[in-house]
Amino acid sequence: MKKVVVMASGEGSNFSAIVDFGIIVDRVITDNPNANVIKRAEKVNVPVFVVENKKKERVWHERTILEIIPEDTDLIVMAGYMRILTAWFCNKWKDKMVNIHPSLLPAFGGGCHAIEDAWNHGCTVFGITVHWVIPEVDAGPIITQRAIHKFTDDTLESITGKIHRVEHYVYPETIKKLIS
Ligand code: GRF
């Protein structure tokens, strides 16, 4: 069986979608002790490791995470992990780490408000991108994308909901293909 590790900092809806799709997640790593993903993981008996980083250094944080990630991990799945990883960490897991971003990269990469930024920019096509992680943020080779068209009655809220719903089937499907 392939070993999948999820890294997440927040709600964890993508984590749940991945599990619901039938993908076995070996463990979850979070940097946020209040992240809802912790509750979601506990509910489905997936071990969670909390590595806080309040006053600690980035290198300390990543060394600690590296000790938690099994050497034989096949895929690290970033699902809303809100920290920028060092080149050292990215290169260690080159071609084994994926991320999902709620925009059609390279548009609106590098930030935490991609959907809102696209909305404020007047975009009529939104989307999601699954990509390999490289040291440059949201810039790795694209694995797959989906476009989501804005309808006249859409609001920022409704388009955000549509984007997340698309994430919840595209990410698990993509992960499944990658580990098959
Ligand atoms: C998703 O929108 C994902 O695209 C972005 O962070 C969000 C995570 O949401 N990278 P959740 O924690 O999985 O609900």
XYZ file of C-alpha atoms and ligand atoms in Angstrom:
194
model
C 0.000 0.000 0.000
C 1.229 3.481 -0.866
C 2.034 5.782 2.016
C 0.308 9.168 1.897
C 0.984 11.959 4.396
C -1.271 15.035 4.525
C -0.066 18.431 5.719
C -2.807 20.914 6.609
C -3.259 24.003 8.765
C -6.957 24.720 8.759
C -10.405 23.386 8.077
C -9.311 20.110 6.533
C -12.162 19.678 4.063
C -9.706 18.442 1.426
C -8.310 15.939 3.911
C -11.834 14.603 4.488
C -12.519 14.463 0.752
C -9.337 12.427 0.255
C -10.275 9.985 3.012
C -13.885 9.723 1.813
C -12.571 8.848 -1.638
C -10.967 5.761 -0.124
C -7.364 6.907 0.033
C -5.584 5.636 3.130
C -3.835 8.502 4.870
C -0.962 7.376 7.064
C -0.806 10.532 9.156
C -1.635 14.242 9.241
C 0.867 16.942 10.145
C -0.340 20.367 11.181
C 1.350 23.509 12.443
C -1.882 24.751 14.021
C -3.076 23.256 17.321
C -6.540 24.746 16.709
C -6.954 23.425 13.175
C -10.225 21.668 12.528
C -8.337 19.075 10.508
C -7.269 17.608 13.862
C -10.878 16.781 14.760
C -11.525 15.428 11.289
C -8.474 13.163 11.468
C -9.297 11.915 14.964
C -12.811 11.049 13.817
C -11.435 8.679 11.180
C -8.574 7.409 13.359
C -5.762 8.972 11.369
C -2.832 9.946 13.640
C -2.201 13.682 13.873
C 1.107 15.345 14.681
C 1.038 18.981 15.758
C 4.296 20.816 15.178
C 3.851 24.358 16.364
C 6.289 26.952 15.243
C 5.470 30.006 17.289
C 8.899 31.235 18.261
C 10.914 28.449 16.803
C 12.936 28.680 13.655
C 11.790 27.523 10.263
C 14.665 25.051 10.073
C 13.770 23.592 13.480
C 10.160 23.287 12.326
C 11.090 21.468 9.147
C 13.614 19.176 10.816
C 10.898 18.165 13.265
C 8.452 17.510 10.449
C 11.048 15.478 8.608
C 11.367 13.224 11.624
C 7.615 12.649 11.528
C 7.375 11.886 7.814
C 8.274 8.230 7.256
C 11.218 7.763 4.871
C 9.123 5.423 2.741
C 6.355 7.990 2.163
C 5.139 7.863 -1.435
C 3.284 11.162 -1.535
C 3.071 14.241 0.674
C -0.216 16.019 0.085
C -0.335 19.677 1.004
C -3.934 20.582 1.739
C -4.042 24.153 2.955
C -0.676 24.052 4.723
C -0.060 27.702 5.495
C 3.709 27.731 5.744
C 6.254 28.342 3.037
C 8.701 25.473 2.987
C 12.435 25.921 2.490
C 14.190 24.823 -0.696
C 15.978 22.211 1.411
C 12.672 20.601 2.403
C 11.134 20.885 -1.085
C 14.180 19.338 -2.717
C 14.255 16.490 -0.211
C 10.725 15.542 -1.322
C 11.047 16.560 -4.962
C 8.481 14.779 -7.191
C 6.788 13.390 -4.093
C 4.950 16.446 -2.829
C 1.798 17.975 -4.315
C -0.277 21.042 -3.526
C -3.698 22.342 -4.472
C -4.267 26.034 -5.107
C -7.669 27.699 -5.665
C -6.790 29.507 -8.902
C -5.727 28.766 -12.445
C -1.998 29.080 -11.865
C 0.140 30.930 -12.705
C -2.608 33.507 -12.139
C -3.106 34.521 -8.510
C -0.360 32.347 -7.098
C 1.681 33.085 -4.030
C -1.029 34.427 -1.770
C -3.653 33.294 0.690
C -6.598 35.080 -0.951
C -6.509 33.748 -4.493
C -10.286 33.523 -4.921
C -10.945 36.977 -3.509
C -8.105 38.447 -5.572
C -9.483 36.892 -8.772
C -12.960 38.168 -7.862
C -11.712 41.703 -7.212
C -9.798 41.563 -10.481
C -13.055 40.988 -12.337
C -12.308 37.454 -13.477
C -15.143 35.536 -15.099
C -13.257 32.247 -15.078
C -11.932 30.861 -11.822
C -10.352 27.523 -11.151
C -8.108 25.180 -9.268
C -4.643 23.805 -9.896
C -2.918 20.710 -8.559
C 0.836 20.996 -8.958
C 4.141 19.555 -7.822
C 5.800 21.487 -5.030
C 9.080 23.214 -5.798
C 10.859 25.883 -3.730
C 9.139 28.714 -5.631
C 5.651 29.138 -4.183
C 2.754 27.862 -6.361
C 5.123 27.607 -9.324
C 5.732 23.874 -9.676
C 4.812 21.832 -12.753
C 1.059 21.607 -13.196
C -0.521 18.167 -12.829
C -4.116 19.139 -13.514
C -6.446 22.127 -13.590
C -10.189 22.747 -13.707
C -11.908 25.943 -14.761
C -15.040 27.210 -13.033
C -17.090 29.781 -14.878
C -18.783 32.651 -13.108
C -22.484 33.062 -13.769
C -24.213 36.422 -13.562
C -25.872 35.576 -10.252
C -22.676 34.295 -8.617
C -21.334 36.039 -5.540
C -17.871 35.730 -4.042
C -19.401 33.316 -1.555
C -21.103 31.131 -4.150
C -18.045 30.970 -6.394
C -15.905 30.072 -3.368
C -18.279 27.208 -2.586
C -18.142 25.973 -6.187
C -14.345 26.080 -6.183
C -14.127 24.051 -2.982
C -16.600 21.487 -4.294
C -14.461 21.019 -7.396
C -11.345 20.694 -5.225
C -13.030 17.950 -3.270
C -13.279 15.590 -6.226
C -10.344 16.676 -8.387
C -7.727 16.428 -5.614
C -8.630 12.883 -4.494
C -8.913 11.687 -8.122
C -5.505 13.137 -8.922
C -3.884 11.687 -5.816
C -5.370 8.292 -6.601
C -3.852 8.400 -10.105
C -0.478 9.482 -8.751
C -0.237 6.612 -6.283
C -1.666 3.951 -8.563
C -8.113 25.027 -0.216
O -8.928 25.980 -0.827
C -6.843 24.845 -0.989
O -6.978 25.121 -2.339
C -5.919 25.854 -0.362
O -6.255 25.869 0.987
C -7.624 25.498 1.144
C -7.681 24.415 2.175
O -8.992 24.132 2.573
N -4.545 25.515 -0.600
P -9.306 22.942 3.577
O -8.495 23.185 4.848
O -8.905 21.661 2.917
O -10.767 22.996 3.838
